[in-house]
XYZ file of N, CA and C in Angstrom:
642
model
N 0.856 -1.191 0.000
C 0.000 0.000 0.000
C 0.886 1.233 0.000
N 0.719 2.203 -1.162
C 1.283 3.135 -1.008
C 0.727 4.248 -0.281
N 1.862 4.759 0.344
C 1.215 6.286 1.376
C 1.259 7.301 -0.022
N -0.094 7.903 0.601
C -0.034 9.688 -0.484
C 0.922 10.347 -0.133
N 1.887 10.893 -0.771
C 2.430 11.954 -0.330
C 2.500 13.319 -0.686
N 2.380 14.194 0.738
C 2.071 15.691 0.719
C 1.957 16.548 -0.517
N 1.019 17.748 -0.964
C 1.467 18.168 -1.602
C 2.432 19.422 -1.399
N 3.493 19.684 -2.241
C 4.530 20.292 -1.886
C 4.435 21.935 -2.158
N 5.348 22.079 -0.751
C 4.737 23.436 -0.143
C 5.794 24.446 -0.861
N 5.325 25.396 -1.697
C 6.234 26.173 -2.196
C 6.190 27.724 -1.058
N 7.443 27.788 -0.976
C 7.766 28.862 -0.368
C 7.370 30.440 -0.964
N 7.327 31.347 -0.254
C 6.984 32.587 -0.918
C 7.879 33.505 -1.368
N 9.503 33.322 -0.461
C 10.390 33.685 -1.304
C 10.876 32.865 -2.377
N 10.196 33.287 -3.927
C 11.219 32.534 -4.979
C 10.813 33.857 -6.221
N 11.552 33.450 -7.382
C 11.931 34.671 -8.307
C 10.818 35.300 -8.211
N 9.276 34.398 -8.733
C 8.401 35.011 -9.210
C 8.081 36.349 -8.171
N 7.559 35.888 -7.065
C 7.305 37.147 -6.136
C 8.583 38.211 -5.881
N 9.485 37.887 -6.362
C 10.576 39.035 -5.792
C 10.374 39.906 -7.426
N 10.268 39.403 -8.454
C 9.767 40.356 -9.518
C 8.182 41.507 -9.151
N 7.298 40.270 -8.319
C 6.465 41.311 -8.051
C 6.477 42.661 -7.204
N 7.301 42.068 -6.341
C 7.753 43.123 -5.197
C 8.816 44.502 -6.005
N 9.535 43.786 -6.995
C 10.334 44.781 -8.062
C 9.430 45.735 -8.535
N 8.196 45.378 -8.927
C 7.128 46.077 -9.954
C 6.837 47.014 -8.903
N 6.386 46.688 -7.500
C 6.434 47.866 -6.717
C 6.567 48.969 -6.014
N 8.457 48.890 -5.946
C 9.015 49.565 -5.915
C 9.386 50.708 -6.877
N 9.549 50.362 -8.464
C 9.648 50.979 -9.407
C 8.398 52.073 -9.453
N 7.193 51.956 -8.913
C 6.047 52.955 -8.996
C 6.475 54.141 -8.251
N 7.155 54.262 -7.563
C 7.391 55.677 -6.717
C 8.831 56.088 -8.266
N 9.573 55.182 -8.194
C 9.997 56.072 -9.351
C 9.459 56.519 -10.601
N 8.564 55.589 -10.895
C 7.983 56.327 -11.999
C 7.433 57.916 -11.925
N 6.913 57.556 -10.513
C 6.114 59.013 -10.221
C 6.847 59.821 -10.224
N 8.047 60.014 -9.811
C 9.111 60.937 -9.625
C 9.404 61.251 -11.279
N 9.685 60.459 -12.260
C 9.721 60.871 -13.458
C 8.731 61.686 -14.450
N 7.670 61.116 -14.295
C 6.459 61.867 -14.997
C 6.259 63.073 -14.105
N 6.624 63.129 -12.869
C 5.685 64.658 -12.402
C 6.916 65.860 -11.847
N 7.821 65.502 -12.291
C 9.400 66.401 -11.580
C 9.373 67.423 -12.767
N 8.157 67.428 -13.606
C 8.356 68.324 -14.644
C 6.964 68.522 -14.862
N 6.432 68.038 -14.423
C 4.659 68.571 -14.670
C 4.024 67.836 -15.721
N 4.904 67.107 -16.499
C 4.527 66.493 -17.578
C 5.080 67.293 -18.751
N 5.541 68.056 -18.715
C 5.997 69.029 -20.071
C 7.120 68.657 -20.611
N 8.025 67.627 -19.773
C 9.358 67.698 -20.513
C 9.732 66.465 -21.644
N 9.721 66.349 -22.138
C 9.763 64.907 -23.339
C 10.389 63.738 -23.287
N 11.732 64.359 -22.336
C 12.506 63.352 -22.101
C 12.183 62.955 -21.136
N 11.434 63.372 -19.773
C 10.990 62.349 -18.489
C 9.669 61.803 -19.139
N 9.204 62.354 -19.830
C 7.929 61.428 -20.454
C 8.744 60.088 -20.748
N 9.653 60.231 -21.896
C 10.059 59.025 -22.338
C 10.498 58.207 -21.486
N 11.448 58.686 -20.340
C 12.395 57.953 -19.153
C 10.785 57.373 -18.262
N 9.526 57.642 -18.335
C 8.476 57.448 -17.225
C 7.956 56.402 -18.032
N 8.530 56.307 -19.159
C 7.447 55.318 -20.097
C 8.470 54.268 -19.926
N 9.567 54.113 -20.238
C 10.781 53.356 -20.529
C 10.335 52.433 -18.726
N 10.205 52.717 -17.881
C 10.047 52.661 -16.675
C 8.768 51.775 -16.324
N 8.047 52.330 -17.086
C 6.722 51.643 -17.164
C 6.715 50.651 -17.634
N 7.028 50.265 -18.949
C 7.173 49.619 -19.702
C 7.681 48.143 -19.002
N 9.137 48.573 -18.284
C 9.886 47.915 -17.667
C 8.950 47.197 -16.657
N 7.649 47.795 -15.820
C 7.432 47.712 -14.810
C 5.673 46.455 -15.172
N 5.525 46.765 -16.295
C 4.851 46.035 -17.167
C 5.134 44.604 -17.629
N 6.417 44.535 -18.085
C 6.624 43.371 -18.649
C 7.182 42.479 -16.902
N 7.714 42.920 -16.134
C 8.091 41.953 -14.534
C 6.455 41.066 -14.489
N 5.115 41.920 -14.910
C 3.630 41.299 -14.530
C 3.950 40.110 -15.216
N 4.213 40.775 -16.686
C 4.225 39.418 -17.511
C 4.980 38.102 -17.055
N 6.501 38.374 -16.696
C 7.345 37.741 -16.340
C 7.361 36.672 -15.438
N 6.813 37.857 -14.146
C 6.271 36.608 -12.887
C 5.468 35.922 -12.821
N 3.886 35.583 -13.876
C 3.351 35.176 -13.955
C 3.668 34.010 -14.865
N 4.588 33.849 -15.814
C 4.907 32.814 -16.641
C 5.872 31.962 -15.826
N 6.499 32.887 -14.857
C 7.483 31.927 -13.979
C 6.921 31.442 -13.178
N 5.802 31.789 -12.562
C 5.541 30.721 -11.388
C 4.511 30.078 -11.890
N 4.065 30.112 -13.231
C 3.018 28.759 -13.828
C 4.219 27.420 -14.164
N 5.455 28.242 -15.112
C 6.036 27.353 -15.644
C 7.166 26.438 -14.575
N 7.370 26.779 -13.030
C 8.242 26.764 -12.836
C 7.220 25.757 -10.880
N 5.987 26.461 -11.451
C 5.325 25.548 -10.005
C 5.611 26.669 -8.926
N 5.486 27.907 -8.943
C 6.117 28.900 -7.640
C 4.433 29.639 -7.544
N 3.502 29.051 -7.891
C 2.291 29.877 -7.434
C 1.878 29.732 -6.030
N 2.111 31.146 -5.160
C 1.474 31.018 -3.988
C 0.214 31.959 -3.434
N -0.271 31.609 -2.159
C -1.057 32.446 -2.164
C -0.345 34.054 -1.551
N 0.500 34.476 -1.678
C 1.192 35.454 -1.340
C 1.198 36.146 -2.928
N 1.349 35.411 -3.705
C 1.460 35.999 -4.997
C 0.335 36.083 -6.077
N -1.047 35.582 -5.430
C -1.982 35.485 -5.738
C -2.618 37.131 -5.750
N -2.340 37.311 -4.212
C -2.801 38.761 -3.977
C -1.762 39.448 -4.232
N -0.469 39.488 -4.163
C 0.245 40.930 -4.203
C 0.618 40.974 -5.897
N 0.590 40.044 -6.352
C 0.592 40.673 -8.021
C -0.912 41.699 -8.299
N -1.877 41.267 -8.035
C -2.696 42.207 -8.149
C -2.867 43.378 -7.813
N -2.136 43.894 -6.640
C -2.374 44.955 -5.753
C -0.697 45.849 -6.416
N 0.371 44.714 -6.765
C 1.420 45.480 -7.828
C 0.713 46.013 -8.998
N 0.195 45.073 -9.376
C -0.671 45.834 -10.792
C -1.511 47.307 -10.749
N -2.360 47.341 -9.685
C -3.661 48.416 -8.987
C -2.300 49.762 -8.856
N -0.992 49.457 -8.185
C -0.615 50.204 -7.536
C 0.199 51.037 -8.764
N 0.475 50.515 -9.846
C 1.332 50.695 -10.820
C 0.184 51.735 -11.819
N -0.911 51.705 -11.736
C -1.821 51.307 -12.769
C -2.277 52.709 -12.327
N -3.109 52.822 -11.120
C -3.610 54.001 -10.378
C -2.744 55.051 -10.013
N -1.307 55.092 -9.816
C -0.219 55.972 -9.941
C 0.142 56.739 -11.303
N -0.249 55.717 -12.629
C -0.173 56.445 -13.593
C -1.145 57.221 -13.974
N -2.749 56.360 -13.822
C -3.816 57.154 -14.444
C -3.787 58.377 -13.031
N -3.329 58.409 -12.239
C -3.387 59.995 -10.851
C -2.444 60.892 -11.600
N -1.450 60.516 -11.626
C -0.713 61.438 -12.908
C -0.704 61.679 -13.642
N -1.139 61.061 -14.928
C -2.114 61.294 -15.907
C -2.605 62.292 -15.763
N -4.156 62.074 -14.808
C -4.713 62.988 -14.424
C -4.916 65.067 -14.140
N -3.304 64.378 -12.984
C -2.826 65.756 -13.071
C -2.443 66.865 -13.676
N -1.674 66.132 -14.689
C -1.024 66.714 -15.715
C -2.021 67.076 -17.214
N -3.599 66.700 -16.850
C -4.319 67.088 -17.922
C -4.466 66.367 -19.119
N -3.900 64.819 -19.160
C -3.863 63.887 -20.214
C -5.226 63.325 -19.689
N -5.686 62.625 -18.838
C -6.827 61.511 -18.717
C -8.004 62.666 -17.450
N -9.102 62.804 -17.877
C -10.064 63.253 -17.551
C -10.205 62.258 -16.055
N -10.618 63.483 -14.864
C -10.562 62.645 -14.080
C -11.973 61.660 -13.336
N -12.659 61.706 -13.850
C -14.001 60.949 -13.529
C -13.413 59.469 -14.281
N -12.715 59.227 -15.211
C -12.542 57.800 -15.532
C -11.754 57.528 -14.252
N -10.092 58.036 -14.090
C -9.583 57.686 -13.644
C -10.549 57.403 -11.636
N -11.185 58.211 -11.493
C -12.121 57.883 -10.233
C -12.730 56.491 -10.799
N -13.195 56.526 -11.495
C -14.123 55.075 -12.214
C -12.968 53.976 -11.549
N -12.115 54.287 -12.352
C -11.281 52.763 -12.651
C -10.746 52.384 -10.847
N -10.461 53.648 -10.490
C -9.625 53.306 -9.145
C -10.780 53.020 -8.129
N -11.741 53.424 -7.679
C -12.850 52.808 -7.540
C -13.095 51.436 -7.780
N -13.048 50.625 -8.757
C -12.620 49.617 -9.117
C -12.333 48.920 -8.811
N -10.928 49.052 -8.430
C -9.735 48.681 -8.170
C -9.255 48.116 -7.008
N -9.904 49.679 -6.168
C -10.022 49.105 -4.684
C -11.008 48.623 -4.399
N -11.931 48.959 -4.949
C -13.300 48.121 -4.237
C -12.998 46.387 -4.636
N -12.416 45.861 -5.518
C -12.202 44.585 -5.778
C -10.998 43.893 -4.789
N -9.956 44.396 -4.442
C -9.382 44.455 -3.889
C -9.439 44.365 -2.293
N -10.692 44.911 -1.819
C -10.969 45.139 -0.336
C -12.060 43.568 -0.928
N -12.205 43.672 -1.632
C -13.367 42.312 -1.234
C -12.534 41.186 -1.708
N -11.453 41.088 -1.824
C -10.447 39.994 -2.123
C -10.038 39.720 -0.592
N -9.699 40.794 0.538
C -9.271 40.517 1.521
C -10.717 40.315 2.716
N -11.774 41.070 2.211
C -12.734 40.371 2.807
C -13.290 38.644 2.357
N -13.405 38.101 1.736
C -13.294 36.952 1.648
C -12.323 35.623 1.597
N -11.345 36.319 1.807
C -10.180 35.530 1.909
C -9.852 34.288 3.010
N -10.964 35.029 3.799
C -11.579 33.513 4.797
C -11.798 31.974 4.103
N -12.506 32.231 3.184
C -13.150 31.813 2.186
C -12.199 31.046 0.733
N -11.670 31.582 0.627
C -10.367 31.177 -0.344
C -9.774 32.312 -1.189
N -8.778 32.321 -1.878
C -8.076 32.952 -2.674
C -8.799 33.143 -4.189
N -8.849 34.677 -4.496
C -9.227 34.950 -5.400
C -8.737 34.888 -6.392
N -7.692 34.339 -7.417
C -7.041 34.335 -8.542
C -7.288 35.561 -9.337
N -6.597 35.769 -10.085
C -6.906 36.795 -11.646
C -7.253 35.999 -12.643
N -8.275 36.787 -12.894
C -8.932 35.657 -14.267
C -8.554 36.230 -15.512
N -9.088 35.948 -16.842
C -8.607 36.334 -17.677
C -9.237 37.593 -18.409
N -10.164 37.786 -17.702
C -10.953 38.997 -18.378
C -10.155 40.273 -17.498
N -9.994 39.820 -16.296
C -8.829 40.888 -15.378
C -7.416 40.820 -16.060
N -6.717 39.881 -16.661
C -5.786 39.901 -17.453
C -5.655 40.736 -18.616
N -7.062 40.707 -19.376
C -7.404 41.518 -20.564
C -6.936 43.004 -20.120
N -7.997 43.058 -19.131
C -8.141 44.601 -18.279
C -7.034 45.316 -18.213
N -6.047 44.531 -17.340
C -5.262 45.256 -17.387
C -3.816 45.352 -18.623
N -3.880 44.539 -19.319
C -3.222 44.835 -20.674
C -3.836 46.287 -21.230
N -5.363 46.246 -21.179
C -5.587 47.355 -21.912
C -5.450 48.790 -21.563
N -5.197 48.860 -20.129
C -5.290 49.770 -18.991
C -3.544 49.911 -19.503
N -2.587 48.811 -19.415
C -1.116 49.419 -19.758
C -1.124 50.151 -21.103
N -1.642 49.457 -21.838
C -1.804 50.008 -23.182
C -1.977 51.541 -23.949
N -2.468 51.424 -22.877
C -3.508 52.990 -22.913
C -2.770 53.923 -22.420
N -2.633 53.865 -20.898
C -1.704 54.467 -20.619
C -0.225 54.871 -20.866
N 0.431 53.845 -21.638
C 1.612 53.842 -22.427
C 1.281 54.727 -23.501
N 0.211 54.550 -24.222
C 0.588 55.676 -25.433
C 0.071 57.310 -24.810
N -0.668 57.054 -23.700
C -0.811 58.678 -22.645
C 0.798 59.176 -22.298
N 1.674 58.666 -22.212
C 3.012 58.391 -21.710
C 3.360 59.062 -22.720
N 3.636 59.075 -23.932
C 4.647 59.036 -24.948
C 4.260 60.592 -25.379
N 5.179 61.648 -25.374
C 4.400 62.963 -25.559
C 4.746 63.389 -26.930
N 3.009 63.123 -27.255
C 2.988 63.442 -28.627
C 1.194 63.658 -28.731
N 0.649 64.860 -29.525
C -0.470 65.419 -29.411
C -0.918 65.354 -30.397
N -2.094 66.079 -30.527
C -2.921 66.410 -31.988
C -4.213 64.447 -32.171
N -3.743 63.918 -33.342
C -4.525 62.987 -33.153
C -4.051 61.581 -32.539
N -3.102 61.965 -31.741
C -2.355 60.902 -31.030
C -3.416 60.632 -29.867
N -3.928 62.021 -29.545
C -4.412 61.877 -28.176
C -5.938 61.216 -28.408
N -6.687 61.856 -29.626
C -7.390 60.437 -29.767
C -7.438 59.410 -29.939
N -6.575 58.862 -30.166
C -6.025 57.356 -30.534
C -6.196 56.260 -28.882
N -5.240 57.808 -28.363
C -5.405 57.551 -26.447
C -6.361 57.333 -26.060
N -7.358 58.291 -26.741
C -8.597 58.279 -25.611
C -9.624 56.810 -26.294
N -9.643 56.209 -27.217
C -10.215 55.203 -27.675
C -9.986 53.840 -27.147
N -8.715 53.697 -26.802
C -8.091 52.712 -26.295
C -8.200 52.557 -24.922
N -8.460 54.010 -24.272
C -8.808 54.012 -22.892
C -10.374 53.808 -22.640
N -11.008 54.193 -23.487
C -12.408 53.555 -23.183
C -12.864 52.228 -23.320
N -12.090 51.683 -24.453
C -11.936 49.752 -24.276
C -11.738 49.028 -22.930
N -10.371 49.872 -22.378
C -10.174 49.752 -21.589
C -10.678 49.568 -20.583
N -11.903 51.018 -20.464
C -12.855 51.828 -19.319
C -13.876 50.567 -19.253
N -14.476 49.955 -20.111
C -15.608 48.882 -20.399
C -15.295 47.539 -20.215
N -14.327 47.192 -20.170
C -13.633 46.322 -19.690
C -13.111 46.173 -18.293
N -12.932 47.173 -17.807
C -12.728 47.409 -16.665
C -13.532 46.917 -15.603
N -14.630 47.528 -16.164
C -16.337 47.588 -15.511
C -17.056 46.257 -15.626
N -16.943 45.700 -16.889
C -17.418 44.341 -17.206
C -16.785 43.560 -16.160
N -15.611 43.448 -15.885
C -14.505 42.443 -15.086
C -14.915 42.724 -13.484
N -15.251 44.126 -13.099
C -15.307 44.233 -11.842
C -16.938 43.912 -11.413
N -17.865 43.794 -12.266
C -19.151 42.792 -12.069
C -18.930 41.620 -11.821
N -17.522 40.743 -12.617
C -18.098 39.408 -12.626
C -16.981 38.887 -11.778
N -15.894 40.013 -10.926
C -15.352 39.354 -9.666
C -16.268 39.657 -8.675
N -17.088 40.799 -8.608
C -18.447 40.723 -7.559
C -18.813 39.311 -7.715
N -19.732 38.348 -8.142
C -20.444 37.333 -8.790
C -19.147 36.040 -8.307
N -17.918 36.366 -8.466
C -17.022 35.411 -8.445
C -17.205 35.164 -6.637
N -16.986 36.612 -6.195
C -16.760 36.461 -4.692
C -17.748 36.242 -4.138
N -18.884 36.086 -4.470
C -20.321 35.591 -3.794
C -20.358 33.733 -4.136
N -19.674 33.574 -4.920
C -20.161 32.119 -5.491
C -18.784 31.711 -4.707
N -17.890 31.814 -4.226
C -16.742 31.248 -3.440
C -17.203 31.365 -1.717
N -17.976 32.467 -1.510
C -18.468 33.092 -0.484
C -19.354 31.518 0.189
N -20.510 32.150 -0.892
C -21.601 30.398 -0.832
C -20.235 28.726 -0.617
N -19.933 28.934 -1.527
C -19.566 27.488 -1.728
C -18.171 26.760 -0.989
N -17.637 27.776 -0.081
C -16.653 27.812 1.027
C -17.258 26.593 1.905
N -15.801 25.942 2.580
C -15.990 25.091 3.492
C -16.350 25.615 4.810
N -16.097 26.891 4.886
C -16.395 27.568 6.262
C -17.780 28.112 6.430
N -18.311 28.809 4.853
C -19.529 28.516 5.181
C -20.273 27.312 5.289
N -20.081 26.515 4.694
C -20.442 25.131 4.951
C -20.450 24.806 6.576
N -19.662 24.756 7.431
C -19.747 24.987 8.317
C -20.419 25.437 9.012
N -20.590 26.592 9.015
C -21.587 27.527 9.985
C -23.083 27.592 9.428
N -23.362 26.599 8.314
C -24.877 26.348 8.421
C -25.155 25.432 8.508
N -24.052 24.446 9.260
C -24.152 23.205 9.649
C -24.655 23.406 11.003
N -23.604 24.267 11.760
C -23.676 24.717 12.752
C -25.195 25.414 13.545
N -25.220 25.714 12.551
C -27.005 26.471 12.900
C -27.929 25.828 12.811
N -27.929 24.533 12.023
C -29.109 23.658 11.971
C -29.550 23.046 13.380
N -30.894 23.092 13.284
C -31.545 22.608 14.485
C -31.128 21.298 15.209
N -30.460 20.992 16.425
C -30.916 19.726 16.278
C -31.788 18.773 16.034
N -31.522 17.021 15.821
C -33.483 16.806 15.914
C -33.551 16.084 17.277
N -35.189 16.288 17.105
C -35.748 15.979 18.711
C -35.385 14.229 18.918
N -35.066 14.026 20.019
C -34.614 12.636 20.427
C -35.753 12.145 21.034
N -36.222 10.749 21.010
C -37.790 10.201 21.088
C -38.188 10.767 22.223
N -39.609 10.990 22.946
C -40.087 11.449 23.415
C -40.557 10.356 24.539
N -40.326 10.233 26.188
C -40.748 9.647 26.870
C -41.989 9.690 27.757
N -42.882 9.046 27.930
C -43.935 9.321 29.096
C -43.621 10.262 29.929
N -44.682 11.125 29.842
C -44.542 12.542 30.344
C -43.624 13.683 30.083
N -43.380 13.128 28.892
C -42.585 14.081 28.711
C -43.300 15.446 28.386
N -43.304 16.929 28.512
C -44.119 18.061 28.155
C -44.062 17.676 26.328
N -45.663 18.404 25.996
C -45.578 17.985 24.258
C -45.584 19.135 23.978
């Protein structure tokens, strides 16, 4: 008879998460590049994009490494996402500032963002929320967008921007409905709730003896 054996426990320090933790750090520099000039100067545009860019492809990176390599944890479940939010909402705030992205989207999206985010750690009782692929989409299109907001160049460039950011904007919105829907159906179908309406069920009555009150 063979014994099962364990499944194997991957640690949370390995490449993949130390790329994510990279992606996070790089956001305060970015900010320092795009706004040490207000946005006017061409060359921190380019150096904020170059940066971005950089800070873009680590998402890609760590995610192919810890599928291909077996390093998925739940540490990296949530903080790639919240690298992504943090990378993402730093640009469209600057953006913002600087008069490229109107700011009622950028409220939209970050809104979003966090609100998905706070209900990732409110249910987390419950299990781990993954990124799905319509959140994958999302935020490709969200870099996308913002990358060519990045690159300073006007006239019909900037519509080009603003088209790509409304794909974006709808996508955004679509994805943050159906992790609502995700986190209710993990919510329900949790072993812990399972539990606690186990817990609440009535007992049943045990036979009833002579004289007993009816």
């Amino acid at each position: 008879m063979t014994t099962p054996t364990a499944p194997r426990q991957v640690s949370a320090w390995n490449i993949a998460n130390a790329l994510t933790v990279v992606r996070i750090l790089l956001v305060p520099v970015f900010i320092w590049l795009l706004m040490r000039s207000g946005g006017a100067d061409a060359a921190d545009r380019w150096w904020a994009f170059a940066v971005f860019v950089l800070a873009s492809v680590t998402d890609k990176l760590d995610g192919e490494l810890a599928r291909r390599k077996g390093l998925i944890t739940d540490f990296g479940k949530v903080s790639d996402p919240i690298a992504d939010k943090a990378l993402m909402g730093a640009a469209l705030i600057c953006l913002s500032l600087i008069g490229l992205v109107w700011w009622w989207v950028t409220i939209l999206i970050l809104v979003r963002e966090l609100g998905i985010t706070l209900m990732r750690f409110l249910v987390i009782r419950h299990g781990v929320m993954a990124a799905s692929r319509g959140g994958k989409l999302k935020t490709v299109l969200q870099a996308f967008a913002i990358g060519l907001y990045l690159m300073p160049f006007g006239g019909l460039w900037l519509w080009v921007c603003a088209v790509v950011m409304g794909a974006a904007l709808v996508v955004t919105v679509v994805t943050g409905l159906d992790y609502v829907l995700a986190a209710h159906r993990l919510r329900q179908g949790s072993e812990r709730t399972a539990r606690k309406r186990a817990g609440s069920r009535p007992r049943p009555a045990g036979p009833q003896r002579p004289g007993d009150p009816q």
